[in-house]
């Protein structure tokens, strides 16, 4: 059990009048215990309290620690009533915090069992601690992003006549595996398919003049990378060039703003204004960015509705885009790590407009 992280979460809970909480997000549990697991639909829970030792619930189908100092391990079979066993360790006379993504069948059963006086969404207490990376986590984020730079360079180098979106996407898996990582997600979009921000690769064959949007991410040592580049095959139209340079300017304008104390909404506004002033505001369809760490999308984002200030240790994406249906889609994305007086851009692959011959 990482005692420093546990103390920080318990302190945040105390500020909200909570003495106990149940964690069920496997990344949150790994963050505290170091145990990596994929329980699928089975109960997987860590009970924490300021008044008693943590209790870790694991199904016997999966591997896990034999012992864990300062933690009570509870192993159960599929035939056991795991949720009832969990309810028995909760203080029934007090409210209990839960995570926002707790499965409904678990929460509803806990409510039926009257395991606590009430259940409160206490995700902020975990998310706020996870959101500010330690120096060790920051280094893992750097390494993961540097690896992603290498993969981007390799995949751009494989753009060739006759290749398909699915073919290029399938090559990415091997690129990550050879570097000791795994693929987190892949978006490969040729031509006007890039105008669909979350396009799924198809059998489209690359042709001259096509933009190629590559949004790729991997997982290395438990931490995620995420980067988007848009390149052009053989040639680029004047309009596509204009759109590209506008998106790049929005990306760089926003990154230059990132420092402690600046509000997320103001960073979003700065990038959006660049695109609006260029006449393409209606084609910027999404928030500017999202937080990232153990998961590709973590709590918190860079959006018009997030009034929170940026804090040292936070990591998030800066990814403006312009998506014109039937014509062109361009997105340029980097990850940034907030420092004490600014930010470190974690991606170094070029953002100069590239025409692949």
Tab-separated table of C-alpha atoms in Angstrom:
chain	number	residue	atom	x	y	z
A	1	UNK	CA	0.000	0.000	0.000
A	2	UNK	CA	1.364	3.398	-0.981
A	3	UNK	CA	0.939	5.170	2.350
A	4	UNK	CA	1.618	8.676	1.034
A	5	UNK	CA	-1.111	8.382	-1.602
A	6	UNK	CA	-3.486	6.809	0.920
A	7	UNK	CA	-2.923	9.669	3.394
A	8	UNK	CA	-3.623	12.241	0.680
A	9	UNK	CA	-6.895	10.564	-0.293
A	10	UNK	CA	-7.999	10.199	3.337
A	11	UNK	CA	-7.217	13.887	3.962
A	12	UNK	CA	-9.387	14.896	1.012
A	13	UNK	CA	-12.166	12.643	2.309
A	14	UNK	CA	-11.938	14.251	5.751
A	15	UNK	CA	-12.452	17.693	4.201
A	16	UNK	CA	-15.759	16.346	2.890
A	17	UNK	CA	-16.799	14.742	6.168
A	18	UNK	CA	-16.071	11.174	5.048
A	19	UNK	CA	-14.225	8.559	7.076
A	20	UNK	CA	-14.671	5.628	4.666
A	21	UNK	CA	-14.714	4.894	0.943
A	22	UNK	CA	-14.930	1.943	-1.448
A	23	UNK	CA	-12.689	1.991	-4.518
A	24	UNK	CA	-13.693	-0.197	-7.472
A	25	UNK	CA	-11.810	1.359	-10.389
A	26	UNK	CA	-8.954	-1.039	-11.153
A	27	UNK	CA	-6.613	1.865	-11.966
A	28	UNK	CA	-7.393	3.535	-8.636
A	29	UNK	CA	-6.733	0.264	-6.851
A	30	UNK	CA	-3.454	-0.230	-8.720
A	31	UNK	CA	-2.508	3.374	-7.883
A	32	UNK	CA	-2.735	2.573	-4.159
A	33	UNK	CA	-1.716	-1.081	-3.987
A	34	UNK	CA	0.535	-1.636	-6.992
A	35	UNK	CA	-1.609	-4.675	-7.866
A	36	UNK	CA	-2.571	-4.890	-11.539
A	37	UNK	CA	-5.702	-6.878	-12.329
A	38	UNK	CA	-8.559	-7.169	-14.803
A	39	UNK	CA	-11.492	-8.608	-12.840
A	40	UNK	CA	-13.950	-8.270	-15.741
A	41	UNK	CA	-17.479	-8.325	-14.279
A	42	UNK	CA	-16.448	-9.688	-10.885
A	43	UNK	CA	-16.333	-7.629	-7.712
A	44	UNK	CA	-12.934	-6.041	-7.173
A	45	UNK	CA	-12.863	-3.540	-4.345
A	46	UNK	CA	-10.614	-1.757	-1.871
A	47	UNK	CA	-12.204	-0.410	1.293
A	48	UNK	CA	-10.276	2.425	2.920
A	49	UNK	CA	-10.985	4.179	6.190
A	50	UNK	CA	-9.385	6.702	8.517
A	51	UNK	CA	-10.433	4.524	11.436
A	52	UNK	CA	-9.319	1.016	10.477
A	53	UNK	CA	-7.006	-0.883	8.165
A	54	UNK	CA	-7.810	-1.157	4.442
A	55	UNK	CA	-9.614	-4.276	3.215
A	56	UNK	CA	-8.903	-5.611	-0.276
A	57	UNK	CA	-11.499	-7.903	-1.938
A	58	UNK	CA	-10.264	-10.258	-4.676
A	59	UNK	CA	-11.803	-13.196	-6.521
A	60	UNK	CA	-9.857	-16.464	-6.208
A	61	UNK	CA	-9.999	-16.895	-9.980
A	62	UNK	CA	-7.282	-14.260	-10.321
A	63	UNK	CA	-3.741	-14.027	-9.089
A	64	UNK	CA	-2.880	-11.592	-6.353
A	65	UNK	CA	-0.616	-10.927	-3.396
A	66	UNK	CA	-0.259	-13.614	-0.755
A	67	UNK	CA	0.123	-10.933	1.909
A	68	UNK	CA	0.094	-7.153	2.022
A	69	UNK	CA	1.409	-5.424	5.167
A	70	UNK	CA	-1.230	-3.286	6.833
A	71	UNK	CA	-4.003	-4.554	4.558
A	72	UNK	CA	-6.552	-7.302	5.187
A	73	UNK	CA	-6.991	-9.481	2.109
A	74	UNK	CA	-10.392	-11.073	1.555
A	75	UNK	CA	-10.516	-13.778	-1.114
A	76	UNK	CA	-13.881	-15.081	-2.330
A	77	UNK	CA	-15.209	-17.684	-4.778
A	78	UNK	CA	-17.754	-17.036	-7.522
A	79	UNK	CA	-20.334	-18.851	-5.394
A	80	UNK	CA	-19.750	-16.478	-2.456
A	81	UNK	CA	-21.774	-13.312	-1.936
A	82	UNK	CA	-18.883	-10.915	-2.384
A	83	UNK	CA	-20.952	-7.743	-2.077
A	84	UNK	CA	-22.419	-8.931	1.223
A	85	UNK	CA	-18.896	-9.669	2.462
A	86	UNK	CA	-17.906	-6.151	1.411
A	87	UNK	CA	-20.899	-4.638	3.198
A	88	UNK	CA	-19.906	-6.311	6.448
A	89	UNK	CA	-16.678	-4.317	6.684
A	90	UNK	CA	-18.398	-0.948	6.115
A	91	UNK	CA	-19.424	1.160	9.127
A	92	UNK	CA	-23.217	1.051	8.780
A	93	UNK	CA	-23.662	4.099	11.011
A	94	UNK	CA	-21.820	6.508	8.682
A	95	UNK	CA	-21.918	7.641	5.054
A	96	UNK	CA	-19.577	5.923	2.620
A	97	UNK	CA	-17.826	7.337	-0.394
A	98	UNK	CA	-17.830	5.448	-3.698
A	99	UNK	CA	-16.270	6.035	-7.095
A	100	UNK	CA	-18.370	7.490	-9.899
A	101	UNK	CA	-18.074	4.382	-12.073
A	102	UNK	CA	-19.017	1.795	-9.454
A	103	UNK	CA	-21.191	-0.842	-11.144
A	104	UNK	CA	-24.882	-0.286	-10.453
A	105	UNK	CA	-25.412	-3.914	-9.395
A	106	UNK	CA	-22.815	-3.446	-6.645
A	107	UNK	CA	-24.058	-0.070	-5.434
A	108	UNK	CA	-27.736	-1.059	-5.487
A	109	UNK	CA	-26.990	-4.192	-3.491
A	110	UNK	CA	-25.002	-2.201	-0.931
A	111	UNK	CA	-27.972	0.142	-0.613
A	112	UNK	CA	-30.371	-2.785	-0.154
A	113	UNK	CA	-28.102	-4.141	2.563
A	114	UNK	CA	-28.057	-0.706	4.237
A	115	UNK	CA	-24.290	-0.907	4.379
A	116	UNK	CA	-24.041	2.834	5.134
A	117	UNK	CA	-26.336	5.713	6.048
A	118	UNK	CA	-25.773	7.079	2.543
A	119	UNK	CA	-23.456	6.713	-0.434
A	120	UNK	CA	-21.564	9.723	-1.761
A	121	UNK	CA	-19.657	10.230	-4.998
A	122	UNK	CA	-16.150	10.702	-3.611
A	123	UNK	CA	-14.248	10.227	-6.871
A	124	UNK	CA	-12.739	13.687	-6.550
A	125	UNK	CA	-10.750	12.493	-3.544
A	126	UNK	CA	-8.995	9.890	-5.678
A	127	UNK	CA	-8.994	11.776	-8.974
A	128	UNK	CA	-7.437	14.925	-7.528
A	129	UNK	CA	-4.531	12.944	-6.065
A	130	UNK	CA	-4.063	10.835	-9.204
A	131	UNK	CA	-4.242	13.988	-11.321
A	132	UNK	CA	-1.006	15.465	-9.943
A	133	UNK	CA	1.823	13.202	-10.994
A	134	UNK	CA	4.761	12.552	-8.683
A	135	UNK	CA	8.287	12.999	-10.091
A	136	UNK	CA	8.420	9.244	-10.687
A	137	UNK	CA	5.095	9.265	-12.538
A	138	UNK	CA	6.187	12.306	-14.539
A	139	UNK	CA	9.246	10.392	-15.710
A	140	UNK	CA	7.062	7.445	-16.739
A	141	UNK	CA	4.852	9.832	-18.719
A	142	UNK	CA	7.951	11.255	-20.450
A	143	UNK	CA	9.202	7.803	-21.409
A	144	UNK	CA	5.797	6.713	-22.671
A	145	UNK	CA	5.504	9.838	-24.825
A	146	UNK	CA	9.034	9.523	-26.180
A	147	UNK	CA	8.206	5.977	-27.206
A	148	UNK	CA	5.090	7.325	-28.932
A	149	UNK	CA	7.275	9.804	-30.841
A	150	UNK	CA	9.287	6.849	-32.144
A	151	UNK	CA	6.157	4.976	-33.183
A	152	UNK	CA	4.778	8.049	-34.957
A	153	UNK	CA	7.999	8.429	-36.930
A	154	UNK	CA	7.892	4.759	-37.914
A	155	UNK	CA	4.232	4.727	-38.961
A	156	UNK	CA	4.620	7.924	-41.006
A	157	UNK	CA	7.576	6.232	-42.706
A	158	UNK	CA	5.304	3.339	-43.709
A	159	UNK	CA	2.763	5.508	-45.537
A	160	UNK	CA	2.952	4.234	-49.123
A	161	UNK	CA	1.007	3.712	-52.309
A	162	UNK	CA	-1.683	1.056	-51.983
A	163	UNK	CA	-1.797	0.972	-48.180
A	164	UNK	CA	-5.137	0.899	-46.401
A	165	UNK	CA	-6.314	2.416	-43.147
A	166	UNK	CA	-6.760	-0.987	-41.495
A	167	UNK	CA	-3.438	-2.208	-42.852
A	168	UNK	CA	-1.535	0.745	-41.446
A	169	UNK	CA	-3.418	0.498	-38.155
A	170	UNK	CA	-2.573	-3.199	-37.802
A	171	UNK	CA	1.143	-2.451	-38.196
A	172	UNK	CA	1.028	-0.221	-35.114
A	173	UNK	CA	0.509	-3.133	-32.712
A	174	UNK	CA	3.867	-4.617	-33.641
A	175	UNK	CA	5.566	-1.212	-33.384
A	176	UNK	CA	4.484	-0.867	-29.757
A	177	UNK	CA	5.226	-4.479	-28.843
A	178	UNK	CA	8.777	-4.257	-30.174
A	179	UNK	CA	9.310	-1.350	-27.792
A	180	UNK	CA	7.927	-3.165	-24.741
A	181	UNK	CA	4.560	-1.415	-24.801
A	182	UNK	CA	1.002	-2.184	-25.802
A	183	UNK	CA	-1.440	-0.327	-28.016
A	184	UNK	CA	-3.971	1.823	-26.161
A	185	UNK	CA	-5.987	2.953	-29.208
A	186	UNK	CA	-5.538	3.720	-32.903
A	187	UNK	CA	-7.193	6.157	-35.305
A	188	UNK	CA	-5.993	6.078	-38.917
A	189	UNK	CA	-8.071	8.185	-41.312
A	190	UNK	CA	-7.408	8.870	-45.008
A	191	UNK	CA	-8.901	11.728	-47.007
A	192	UNK	CA	-12.127	13.245	-45.713
A	193	UNK	CA	-12.456	10.466	-43.112
A	194	UNK	CA	-10.312	12.694	-40.910
A	195	UNK	CA	-13.333	14.985	-40.610
A	196	UNK	CA	-14.830	12.350	-38.275
A	197	UNK	CA	-12.944	12.982	-34.980
A	198	UNK	CA	-13.368	9.398	-33.715
A	199	UNK	CA	-13.245	7.581	-37.028
A	200	UNK	CA	-12.633	3.819	-37.029
A	201	UNK	CA	-10.157	2.578	-39.665
A	202	UNK	CA	-11.712	0.949	-42.747
A	203	UNK	CA	-10.526	-0.546	-46.027
A	204	UNK	CA	-9.987	2.788	-47.774
A	205	UNK	CA	-6.928	2.809	-50.031
A	206	UNK	CA	-4.618	5.821	-49.849
A	207	UNK	CA	-4.575	8.086	-52.899
A	208	UNK	CA	-2.511	11.150	-53.871
A	209	UNK	CA	-3.681	14.357	-52.225
A	210	UNK	CA	-5.139	12.568	-49.194
A	211	UNK	CA	-4.602	13.942	-45.702
A	212	UNK	CA	-3.601	11.153	-43.289
A	213	UNK	CA	-4.743	11.701	-39.708
A	214	UNK	CA	-2.896	9.524	-37.175
A	215	UNK	CA	-4.117	9.569	-33.552
A	216	UNK	CA	-2.107	6.949	-31.663
A	217	UNK	CA	-1.355	5.985	-28.090
A	218	UNK	CA	0.349	3.224	-26.169
A	219	UNK	CA	0.834	2.034	-22.603
A	220	UNK	CA	4.353	1.684	-21.225
A	221	UNK	CA	5.002	0.689	-17.598
A	222	UNK	CA	1.379	1.445	-16.734
A	223	UNK	CA	1.255	4.992	-18.142
A	224	UNK	CA	-0.391	6.141	-21.362
A	225	UNK	CA	0.685	8.214	-24.319
A	226	UNK	CA	-1.506	10.046	-26.825
A	227	UNK	CA	-0.509	12.084	-29.869
A	228	UNK	CA	-2.079	13.164	-33.160
A	229	UNK	CA	-0.386	14.295	-36.335
A	230	UNK	CA	-1.890	14.993	-39.755
A	231	UNK	CA	0.320	14.561	-42.808
A	232	UNK	CA	-0.402	14.681	-46.557
A	233	UNK	CA	0.295	12.134	-49.278
A	234	UNK	CA	1.972	13.461	-52.459
A	235	UNK	CA	0.357	16.916	-52.312
A	236	UNK	CA	-1.705	19.300	-50.206
A	237	UNK	CA	-4.472	21.599	-51.422
A	238	UNK	CA	-4.351	25.328	-50.596
A	239	UNK	CA	-7.400	24.978	-48.320
A	240	UNK	CA	-5.964	21.985	-46.478
A	241	UNK	CA	-2.715	23.884	-45.987
A	242	UNK	CA	-4.618	26.864	-44.572
A	243	UNK	CA	-6.554	24.611	-42.190
A	244	UNK	CA	-3.376	22.842	-41.096
A	245	UNK	CA	-1.489	26.014	-40.261
A	246	UNK	CA	-4.467	27.370	-38.330
A	247	UNK	CA	-4.694	24.216	-36.209
A	248	UNK	CA	-0.965	24.295	-35.554
A	249	UNK	CA	-1.189	27.917	-34.446
A	250	UNK	CA	-4.063	27.046	-32.090
A	251	UNK	CA	-2.048	24.154	-30.637
A	252	UNK	CA	1.053	26.268	-30.041
A	253	UNK	CA	-0.932	29.231	-28.686
A	254	UNK	CA	-2.605	27.040	-26.094
A	255	UNK	CA	0.616	25.291	-25.060
A	256	UNK	CA	2.312	28.668	-24.530
A	257	UNK	CA	-0.416	29.565	-21.992
A	258	UNK	CA	-0.092	26.509	-19.776
A	259	UNK	CA	1.261	27.293	-16.320
A	260	UNK	CA	0.056	26.974	-12.730
A	261	UNK	CA	-2.896	29.213	-11.922
A	262	UNK	CA	-4.226	29.594	-15.459
A	263	UNK	CA	-7.769	28.263	-15.784
A	264	UNK	CA	-8.459	25.339	-18.102
A	265	UNK	CA	-11.351	27.226	-19.682
A	266	UNK	CA	-9.039	30.100	-20.621
A	267	UNK	CA	-6.619	27.738	-22.362
A	268	UNK	CA	-9.529	26.275	-24.329
A	269	UNK	CA	-10.741	29.779	-25.155
A	270	UNK	CA	-7.340	30.859	-26.494
A	271	UNK	CA	-7.097	27.947	-28.931
A	272	UNK	CA	-10.731	28.279	-29.975
A	273	UNK	CA	-10.304	32.005	-30.682
A	274	UNK	CA	-7.450	31.293	-33.109
A	275	UNK	CA	-9.689	28.973	-35.102
A	276	UNK	CA	-12.702	31.279	-34.877
A	277	UNK	CA	-10.663	34.256	-36.050
A	278	UNK	CA	-9.529	32.139	-38.996
A	279	UNK	CA	-13.164	31.578	-40.001
A	280	UNK	CA	-13.468	27.901	-39.015
A	281	UNK	CA	-14.948	28.109	-35.514
A	282	UNK	CA	-17.991	25.977	-36.359
A	283	UNK	CA	-15.687	23.107	-37.387
A	284	UNK	CA	-13.877	22.799	-34.045
A	285	UNK	CA	-16.207	20.163	-32.592
A	286	UNK	CA	-14.770	19.129	-29.236
A	287	UNK	CA	-13.055	20.271	-26.042
A	288	UNK	CA	-9.394	21.199	-26.354
A	289	UNK	CA	-8.040	18.325	-24.287
A	290	UNK	CA	-8.353	15.679	-21.592
A	291	UNK	CA	-6.341	14.550	-18.593
A	292	UNK	CA	-4.225	11.422	-18.940
A	293	UNK	CA	-2.080	9.084	-16.855
A	294	UNK	CA	-2.831	5.463	-15.989
A	295	UNK	CA	-5.882	5.811	-18.252
A	296	UNK	CA	-5.990	7.587	-21.605
A	297	UNK	CA	-8.911	9.679	-20.363
A	298	UNK	CA	-8.780	10.568	-16.677
A	299	UNK	CA	-10.905	12.955	-14.646
A	300	UNK	CA	-10.588	16.595	-15.698
A	301	UNK	CA	-10.380	18.248	-19.093
A	302	UNK	CA	-9.426	21.388	-20.968
A	303	UNK	CA	-12.840	22.758	-21.825
A	304	UNK	CA	-15.033	25.834	-21.682
A	305	UNK	CA	-16.819	24.578	-18.575
A	306	UNK	CA	-13.770	23.665	-16.485
A	307	UNK	CA	-13.088	26.718	-14.321
A	308	UNK	CA	-10.400	24.994	-12.247
A	309	UNK	CA	-6.827	26.281	-12.258
A	310	UNK	CA	-3.940	24.308	-13.688
A	311	UNK	CA	-1.671	22.828	-10.979
A	312	UNK	CA	1.904	21.485	-11.064
A	313	UNK	CA	2.104	17.795	-11.876
A	314	UNK	CA	-1.013	17.673	-14.026
A	315	UNK	CA	-0.774	16.020	-17.442
A	316	UNK	CA	-3.267	16.630	-20.228
A	317	UNK	CA	-3.623	16.876	-23.985
A	318	UNK	CA	-3.771	19.961	-26.188
A	319	UNK	CA	-5.539	18.847	-29.374
A	320	UNK	CA	-7.339	21.473	-31.452
A	321	UNK	CA	-8.924	20.314	-34.697
A	322	UNK	CA	-10.882	21.469	-37.705
A	323	UNK	CA	-13.282	18.975	-39.281
A	324	UNK	CA	-14.976	19.944	-42.560
A	325	UNK	CA	-17.350	17.159	-43.686
A	326	UNK	CA	-16.609	15.808	-47.143
A	327	UNK	CA	-13.381	17.784	-47.404
A	328	UNK	CA	-10.682	17.578	-44.765
A	329	UNK	CA	-10.007	16.950	-41.085
A	330	UNK	CA	-6.885	18.135	-39.278
A	331	UNK	CA	-5.946	17.556	-35.642
A	332	UNK	CA	-2.606	18.203	-33.938
A	333	UNK	CA	-2.184	16.864	-30.415
A	334	UNK	CA	0.556	16.905	-27.789
A	335	UNK	CA	0.628	15.985	-24.126
A	336	UNK	CA	1.864	18.562	-21.625
A	337	UNK	CA	3.182	18.171	-18.075
A	338	UNK	CA	2.638	21.197	-15.844
A	339	UNK	CA	5.805	22.380	-14.089
A	340	UNK	CA	6.237	24.913	-11.267
A	341	UNK	CA	6.462	27.824	-13.698
A	342	UNK	CA	5.103	26.615	-17.029
A	343	UNK	CA	4.787	23.336	-18.850
A	344	UNK	CA	6.858	20.674	-20.563
A	345	UNK	CA	5.573	19.466	-23.923
A	346	UNK	CA	6.047	15.702	-23.824
A	347	UNK	CA	5.896	15.105	-27.585
A	348	UNK	CA	8.705	16.077	-29.899
A	349	UNK	CA	7.649	14.701	-33.263
A	350	UNK	CA	7.557	17.568	-35.754
A	351	UNK	CA	4.475	19.707	-36.267
A	352	UNK	CA	5.788	21.190	-39.515
A	353	UNK	CA	3.464	20.389	-42.408
A	354	UNK	CA	4.703	17.174	-44.023
A	355	UNK	CA	4.058	15.973	-47.581
A	356	UNK	CA	4.890	12.263	-47.888
A	357	UNK	CA	6.285	11.403	-51.326
